[in-house]
Tab-separated table of C-alpha atoms in Angstrom:
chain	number	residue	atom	x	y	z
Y	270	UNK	CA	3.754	8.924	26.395
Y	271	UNK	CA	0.669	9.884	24.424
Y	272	UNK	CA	1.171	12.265	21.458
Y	273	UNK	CA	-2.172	13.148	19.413
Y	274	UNK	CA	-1.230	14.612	15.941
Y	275	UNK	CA	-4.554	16.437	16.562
Y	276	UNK	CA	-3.117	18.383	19.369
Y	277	UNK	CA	-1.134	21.262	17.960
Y	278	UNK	CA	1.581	21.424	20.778
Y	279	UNK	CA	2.640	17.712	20.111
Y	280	UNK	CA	3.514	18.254	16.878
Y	281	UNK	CA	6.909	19.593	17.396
Y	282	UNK	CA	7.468	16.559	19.419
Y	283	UNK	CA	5.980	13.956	17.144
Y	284	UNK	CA	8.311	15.789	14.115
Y	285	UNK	CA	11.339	14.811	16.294
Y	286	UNK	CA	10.909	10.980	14.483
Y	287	UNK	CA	11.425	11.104	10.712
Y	288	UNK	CA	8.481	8.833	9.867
Y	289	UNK	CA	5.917	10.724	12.287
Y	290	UNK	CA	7.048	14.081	10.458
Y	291	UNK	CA	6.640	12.651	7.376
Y	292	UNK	CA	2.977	12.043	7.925
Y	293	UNK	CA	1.988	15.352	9.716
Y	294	UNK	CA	3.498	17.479	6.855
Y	295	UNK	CA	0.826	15.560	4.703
Y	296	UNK	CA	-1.832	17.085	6.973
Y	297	UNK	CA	0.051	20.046	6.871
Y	298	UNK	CA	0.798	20.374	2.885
Y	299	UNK	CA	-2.039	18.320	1.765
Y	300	UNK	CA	-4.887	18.931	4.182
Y	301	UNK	CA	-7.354	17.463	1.700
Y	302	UNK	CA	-5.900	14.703	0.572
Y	303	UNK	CA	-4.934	13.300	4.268
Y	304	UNK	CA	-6.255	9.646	5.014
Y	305	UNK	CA	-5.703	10.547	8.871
Y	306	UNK	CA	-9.181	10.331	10.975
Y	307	UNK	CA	-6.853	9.598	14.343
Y	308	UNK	CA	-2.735	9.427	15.028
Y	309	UNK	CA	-1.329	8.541	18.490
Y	310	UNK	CA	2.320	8.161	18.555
Y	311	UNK	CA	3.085	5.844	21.908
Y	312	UNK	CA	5.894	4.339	23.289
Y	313	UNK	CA	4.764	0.960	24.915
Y	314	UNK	CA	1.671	-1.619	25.946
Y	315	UNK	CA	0.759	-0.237	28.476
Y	316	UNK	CA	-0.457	3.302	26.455
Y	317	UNK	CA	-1.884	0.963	24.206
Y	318	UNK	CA	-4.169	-0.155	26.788
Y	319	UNK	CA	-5.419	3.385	27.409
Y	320	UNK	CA	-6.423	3.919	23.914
Y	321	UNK	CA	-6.918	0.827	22.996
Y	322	UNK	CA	-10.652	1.334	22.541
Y	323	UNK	CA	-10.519	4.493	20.593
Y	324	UNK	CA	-9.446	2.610	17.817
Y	325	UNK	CA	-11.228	0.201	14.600
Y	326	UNK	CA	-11.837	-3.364	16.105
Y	327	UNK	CA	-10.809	-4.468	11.803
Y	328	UNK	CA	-8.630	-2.687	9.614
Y	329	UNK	CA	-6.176	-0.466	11.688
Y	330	UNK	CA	-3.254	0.193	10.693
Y	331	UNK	CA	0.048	0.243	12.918
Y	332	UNK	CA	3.524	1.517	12.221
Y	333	UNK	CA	6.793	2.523	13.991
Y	334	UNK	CA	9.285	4.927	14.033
Y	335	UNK	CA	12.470	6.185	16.614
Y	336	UNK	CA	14.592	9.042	16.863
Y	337	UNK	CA	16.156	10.847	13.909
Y	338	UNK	CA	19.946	9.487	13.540
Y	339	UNK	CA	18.796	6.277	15.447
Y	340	UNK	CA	19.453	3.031	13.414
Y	341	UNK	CA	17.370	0.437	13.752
Y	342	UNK	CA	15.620	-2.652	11.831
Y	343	UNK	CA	12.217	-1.577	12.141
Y	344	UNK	CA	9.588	-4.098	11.320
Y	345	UNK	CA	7.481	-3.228	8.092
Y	346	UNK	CA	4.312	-1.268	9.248
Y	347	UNK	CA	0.666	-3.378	9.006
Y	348	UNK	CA	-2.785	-3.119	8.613
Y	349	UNK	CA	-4.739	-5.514	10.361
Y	350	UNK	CA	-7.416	-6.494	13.215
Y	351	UNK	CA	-7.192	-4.713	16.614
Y	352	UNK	CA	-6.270	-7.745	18.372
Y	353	UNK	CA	-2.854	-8.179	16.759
Y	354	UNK	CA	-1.589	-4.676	17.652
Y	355	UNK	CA	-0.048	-6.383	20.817
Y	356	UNK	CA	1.882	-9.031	19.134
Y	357	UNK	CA	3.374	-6.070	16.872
Y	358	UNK	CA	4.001	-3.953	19.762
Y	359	UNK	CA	5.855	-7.109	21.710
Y	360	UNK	CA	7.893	-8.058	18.264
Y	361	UNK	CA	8.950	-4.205	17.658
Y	362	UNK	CA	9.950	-3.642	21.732
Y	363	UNK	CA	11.906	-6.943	21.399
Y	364	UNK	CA	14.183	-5.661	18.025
Y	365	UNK	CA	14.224	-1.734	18.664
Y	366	UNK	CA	13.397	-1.159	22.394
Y	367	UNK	CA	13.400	2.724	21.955
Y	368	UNK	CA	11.042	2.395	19.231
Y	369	UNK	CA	7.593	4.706	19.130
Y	370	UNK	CA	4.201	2.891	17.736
Y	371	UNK	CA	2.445	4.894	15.275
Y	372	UNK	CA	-1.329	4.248	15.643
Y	373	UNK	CA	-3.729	5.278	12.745
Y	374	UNK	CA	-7.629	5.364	12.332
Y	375	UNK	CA	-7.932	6.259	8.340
Y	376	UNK	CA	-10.481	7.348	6.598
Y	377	UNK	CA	-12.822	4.498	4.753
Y	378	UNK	CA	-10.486	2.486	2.295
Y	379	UNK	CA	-7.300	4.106	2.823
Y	380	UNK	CA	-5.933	1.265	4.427
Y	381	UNK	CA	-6.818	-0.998	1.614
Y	382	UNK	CA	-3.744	-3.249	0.974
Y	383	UNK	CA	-5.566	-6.045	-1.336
Y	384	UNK	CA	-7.811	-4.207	-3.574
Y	385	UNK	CA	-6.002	-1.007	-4.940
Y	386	UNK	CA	-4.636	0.665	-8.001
Y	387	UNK	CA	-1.354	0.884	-6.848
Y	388	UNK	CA	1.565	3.085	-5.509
Y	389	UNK	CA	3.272	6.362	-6.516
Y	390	UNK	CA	6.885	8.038	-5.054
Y	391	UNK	CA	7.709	10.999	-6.001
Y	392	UNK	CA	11.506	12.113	-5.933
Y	393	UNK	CA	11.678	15.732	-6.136
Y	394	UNK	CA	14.849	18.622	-6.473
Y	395	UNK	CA	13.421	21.925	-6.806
Y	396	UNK	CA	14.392	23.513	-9.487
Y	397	UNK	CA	16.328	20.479	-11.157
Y	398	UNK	CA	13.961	17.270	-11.619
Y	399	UNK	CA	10.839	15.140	-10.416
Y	400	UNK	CA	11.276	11.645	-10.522
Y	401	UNK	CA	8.163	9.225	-10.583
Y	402	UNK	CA	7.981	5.578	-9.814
Y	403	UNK	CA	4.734	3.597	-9.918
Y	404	UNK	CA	3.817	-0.218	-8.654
Y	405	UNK	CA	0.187	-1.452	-9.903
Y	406	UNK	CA	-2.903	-3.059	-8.839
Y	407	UNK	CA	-2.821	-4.919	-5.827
Y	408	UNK	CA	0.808	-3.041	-4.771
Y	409	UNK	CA	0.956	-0.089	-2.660
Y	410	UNK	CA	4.306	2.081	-2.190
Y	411	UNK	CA	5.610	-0.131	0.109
Y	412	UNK	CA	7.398	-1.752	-2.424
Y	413	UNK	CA	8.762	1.867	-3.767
Y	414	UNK	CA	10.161	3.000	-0.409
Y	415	UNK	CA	11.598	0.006	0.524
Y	416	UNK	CA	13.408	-0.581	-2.884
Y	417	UNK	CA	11.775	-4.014	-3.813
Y	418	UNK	CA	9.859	-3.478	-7.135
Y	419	UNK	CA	9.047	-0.453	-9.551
Y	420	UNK	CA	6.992	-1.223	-12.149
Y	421	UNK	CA	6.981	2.230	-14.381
Y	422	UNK	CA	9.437	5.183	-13.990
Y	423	UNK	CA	9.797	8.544	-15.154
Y	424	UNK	CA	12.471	11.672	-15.257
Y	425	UNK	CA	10.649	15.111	-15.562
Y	426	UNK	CA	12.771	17.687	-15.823
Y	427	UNK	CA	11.321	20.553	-13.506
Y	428	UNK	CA	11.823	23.861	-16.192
Y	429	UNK	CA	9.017	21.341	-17.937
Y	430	UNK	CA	6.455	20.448	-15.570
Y	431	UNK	CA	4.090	23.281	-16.548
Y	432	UNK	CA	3.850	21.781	-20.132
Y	433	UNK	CA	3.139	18.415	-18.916
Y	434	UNK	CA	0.299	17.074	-20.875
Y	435	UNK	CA	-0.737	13.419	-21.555
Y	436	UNK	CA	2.144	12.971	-23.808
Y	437	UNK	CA	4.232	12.977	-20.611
Y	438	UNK	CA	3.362	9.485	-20.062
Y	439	UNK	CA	5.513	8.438	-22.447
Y	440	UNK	CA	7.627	11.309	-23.413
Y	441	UNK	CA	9.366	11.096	-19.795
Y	442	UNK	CA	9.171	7.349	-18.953
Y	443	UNK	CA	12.779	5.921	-18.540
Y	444	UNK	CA	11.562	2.181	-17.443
Y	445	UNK	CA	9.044	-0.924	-18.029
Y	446	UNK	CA	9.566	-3.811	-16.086
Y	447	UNK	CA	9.436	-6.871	-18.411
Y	448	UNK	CA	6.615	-9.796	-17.599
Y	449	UNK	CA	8.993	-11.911	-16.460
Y	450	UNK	CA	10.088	-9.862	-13.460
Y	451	UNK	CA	6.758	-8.540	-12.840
Y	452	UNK	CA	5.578	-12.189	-12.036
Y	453	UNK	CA	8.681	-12.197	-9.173
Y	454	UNK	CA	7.336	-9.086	-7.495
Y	455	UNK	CA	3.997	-10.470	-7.367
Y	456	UNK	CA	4.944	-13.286	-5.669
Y	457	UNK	CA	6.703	-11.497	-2.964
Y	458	UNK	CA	3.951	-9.383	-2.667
Y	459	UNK	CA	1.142	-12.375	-2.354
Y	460	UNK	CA	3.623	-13.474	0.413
Y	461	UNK	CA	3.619	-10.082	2.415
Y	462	UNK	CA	-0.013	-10.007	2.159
Y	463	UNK	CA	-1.085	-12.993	3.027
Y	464	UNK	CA	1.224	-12.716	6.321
Y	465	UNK	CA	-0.897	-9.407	7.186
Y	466	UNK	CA	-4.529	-11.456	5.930
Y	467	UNK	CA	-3.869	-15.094	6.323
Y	468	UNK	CA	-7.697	-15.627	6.489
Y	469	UNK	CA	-8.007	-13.673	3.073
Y	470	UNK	CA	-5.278	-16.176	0.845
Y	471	UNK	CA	-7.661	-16.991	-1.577
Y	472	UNK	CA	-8.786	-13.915	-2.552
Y	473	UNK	CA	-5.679	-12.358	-2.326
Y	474	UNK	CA	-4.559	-14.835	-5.264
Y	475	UNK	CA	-7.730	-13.933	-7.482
Y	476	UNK	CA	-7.345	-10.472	-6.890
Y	477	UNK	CA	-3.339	-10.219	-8.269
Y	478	UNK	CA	-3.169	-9.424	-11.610
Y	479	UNK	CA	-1.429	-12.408	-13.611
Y	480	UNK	CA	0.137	-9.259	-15.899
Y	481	UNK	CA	0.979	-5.790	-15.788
Y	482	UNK	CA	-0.570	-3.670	-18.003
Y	483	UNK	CA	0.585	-0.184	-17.220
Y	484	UNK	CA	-0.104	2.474	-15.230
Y	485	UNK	CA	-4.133	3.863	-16.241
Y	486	UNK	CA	-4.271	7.357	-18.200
Y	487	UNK	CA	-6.620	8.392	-15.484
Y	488	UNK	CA	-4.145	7.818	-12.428
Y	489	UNK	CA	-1.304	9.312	-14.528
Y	490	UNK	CA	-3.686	12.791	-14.835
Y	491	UNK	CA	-4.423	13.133	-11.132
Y	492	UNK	CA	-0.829	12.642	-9.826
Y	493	UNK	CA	-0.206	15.487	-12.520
Y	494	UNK	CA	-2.825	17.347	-10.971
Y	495	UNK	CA	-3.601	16.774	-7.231
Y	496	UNK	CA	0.382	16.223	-6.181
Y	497	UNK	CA	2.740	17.491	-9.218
Y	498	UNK	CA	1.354	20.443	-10.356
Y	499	UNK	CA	0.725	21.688	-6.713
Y	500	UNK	CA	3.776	21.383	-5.539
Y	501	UNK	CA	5.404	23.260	-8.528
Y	502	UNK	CA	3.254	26.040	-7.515
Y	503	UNK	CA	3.829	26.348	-4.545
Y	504	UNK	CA	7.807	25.565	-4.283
Y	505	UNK	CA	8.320	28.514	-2.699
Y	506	UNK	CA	7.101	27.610	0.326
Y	507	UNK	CA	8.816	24.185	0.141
Y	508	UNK	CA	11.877	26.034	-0.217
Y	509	UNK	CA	11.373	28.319	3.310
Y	510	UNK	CA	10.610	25.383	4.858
Y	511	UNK	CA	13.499	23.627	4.097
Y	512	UNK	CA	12.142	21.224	1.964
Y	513	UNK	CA	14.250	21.362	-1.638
Y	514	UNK	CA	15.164	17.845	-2.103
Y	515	UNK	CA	12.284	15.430	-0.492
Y	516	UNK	CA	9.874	12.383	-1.259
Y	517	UNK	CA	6.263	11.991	-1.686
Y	518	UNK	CA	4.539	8.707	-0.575
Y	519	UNK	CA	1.295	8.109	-2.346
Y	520	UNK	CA	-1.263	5.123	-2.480
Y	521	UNK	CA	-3.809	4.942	-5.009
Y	522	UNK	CA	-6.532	2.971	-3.436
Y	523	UNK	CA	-9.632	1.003	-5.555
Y	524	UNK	CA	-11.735	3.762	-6.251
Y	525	UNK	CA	-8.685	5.763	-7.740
Y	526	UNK	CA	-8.290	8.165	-4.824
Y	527	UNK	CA	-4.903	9.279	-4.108
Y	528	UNK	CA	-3.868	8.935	-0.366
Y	529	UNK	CA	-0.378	10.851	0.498
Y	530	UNK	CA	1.033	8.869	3.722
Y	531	UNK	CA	4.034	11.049	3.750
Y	532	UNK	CA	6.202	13.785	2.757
Y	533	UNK	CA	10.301	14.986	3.743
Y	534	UNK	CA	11.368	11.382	3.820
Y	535	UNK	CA	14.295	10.972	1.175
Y	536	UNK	CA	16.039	8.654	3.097
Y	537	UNK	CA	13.743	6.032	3.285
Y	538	UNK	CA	13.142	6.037	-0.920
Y	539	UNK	CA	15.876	4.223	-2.895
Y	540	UNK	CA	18.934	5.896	-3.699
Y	541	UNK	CA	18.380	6.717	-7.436
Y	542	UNK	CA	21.704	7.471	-10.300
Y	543	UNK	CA	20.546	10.190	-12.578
Y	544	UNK	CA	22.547	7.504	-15.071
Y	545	UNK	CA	18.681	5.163	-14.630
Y	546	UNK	CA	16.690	8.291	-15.659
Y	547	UNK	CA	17.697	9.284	-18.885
């Protein structure tokens, strides 16, 4: 099995795994914003070997997936050299033997897990709230989805997203982690990167900010703009396609570009009491 997310009659069958749909309603939502040069979905080494070459000899990245309803512990996707896609394939077949391999060529520095200004989720209820949780340089919403670290958070209530100014940094923010607890997530973070770029530990440790200093002005505004605002807008059409209460996944990579990986995936972001946000 082969699925190309370019090929419009695979999509149905590449939306039948939660994480795959996630990323094609990016290209479908946010056609501009997509990282995605290539996607193969595959199911095993041996279509790996067929496409093998189409892919970036450095710097691919490599996820997995399997069936909606299907539980499973699914390593953590990776971005890495070409040559370690078969040890990933080998570890995943050997937890999860029904898994699928996502295979992505992105677009230049959308992959960037060392050098970037961070990660965005977005937790959004139409018509009730938008919740917002960031990570900073050097993080990427890995840490978001996965529950491990937020390092800013805010409640915006929906009726006032078209008022949202740059007073909504701080008018809406609910949480600052303290220094103290920063420093633990950027440990684990060192160690997670350094397993995915062992020949890169050095400047993995110079590139870590020692403190965190808050999310930038600039990055706050484009969120607002590019992701927020848009989506407000157009929540009608959310709505007929069944998407009311859904996440958006967003890296911010070094130049400040925001990358959406993936949208319609609340049940991979952390379960959140409306108790946290006030």
């Amino acid at each position: 099995m082969i699925l190309d997310l370019s090929k419009k009659e695979h999509i149905p069958i590449i939306n039948t795994y939660k994480k795959c749909k996630g990323i094609s309603s990016v290209n479908k939502y946010f056609p501009n914003l997509s990282p995605i040069n290539k996607m193969y979905v595959i199911n095993d080494l041996e279509d790996w070997e067929k496409v093998e070459s189409e892919f970036p000899a450095e710097m691919m990245t490599v996820r997995c997936d399997c069936k909606k309803g299907v539980n499973g512990k699914l390593p953590s996707g990776q971005t890495f050299n070409r040559d370690r896609v078969r040890g990933y394939i080998e570890k995943l077949k050997s937890v999860v033997p029904d898994a699928v391999i996502i295979l992505e060529d992105l677009k230049e520095g959308s992959n960037e897990r060392i050098h970037t200004q961070g990660g965005v989720n977005l937790d959004i209820k139409i018509g009730e709230y938008i919740y917002m949780d960031y990570v900073g340089p050097s993080f990427d919403c890995r840490e978001l989805c996965t529950g491990k670290a937020a390092h800013e958070s805010w409640n915006i209530p929906w009726d006032e997203v078209p008022f949202m100014n740059d007073s909504a940094i701080k008018k809406y923010k609910t949480y600052d982690i303290s220094q103290k607890e920063y420093i633990e997530t950027a440990k684990e973070r060192m160690r997670f990167l350094i397993d995915a770029f062992p020949d890169r530990k050095d400047e993995i440790f110079e590139t870590m900010p020692k403190k965190y200093k808050g999310i930038n002005r600039q990055l706050f505004r484009d969120v607002r703009e590019q992701i927020i605002f848009p989506i407000y807008l157009n929540h009608e059409m959310f709505s007929r396609d069944g998407l009311r209460s859904f996440g958006v996944e967003i890296n911010v990579v070094e130049d400040g570009t925001l990358v959406p990986f993936e949208i319609e995936v609340p049940e991979r972001f952390t379960s959140k009491s409306k108790d946290n946000y006030r």
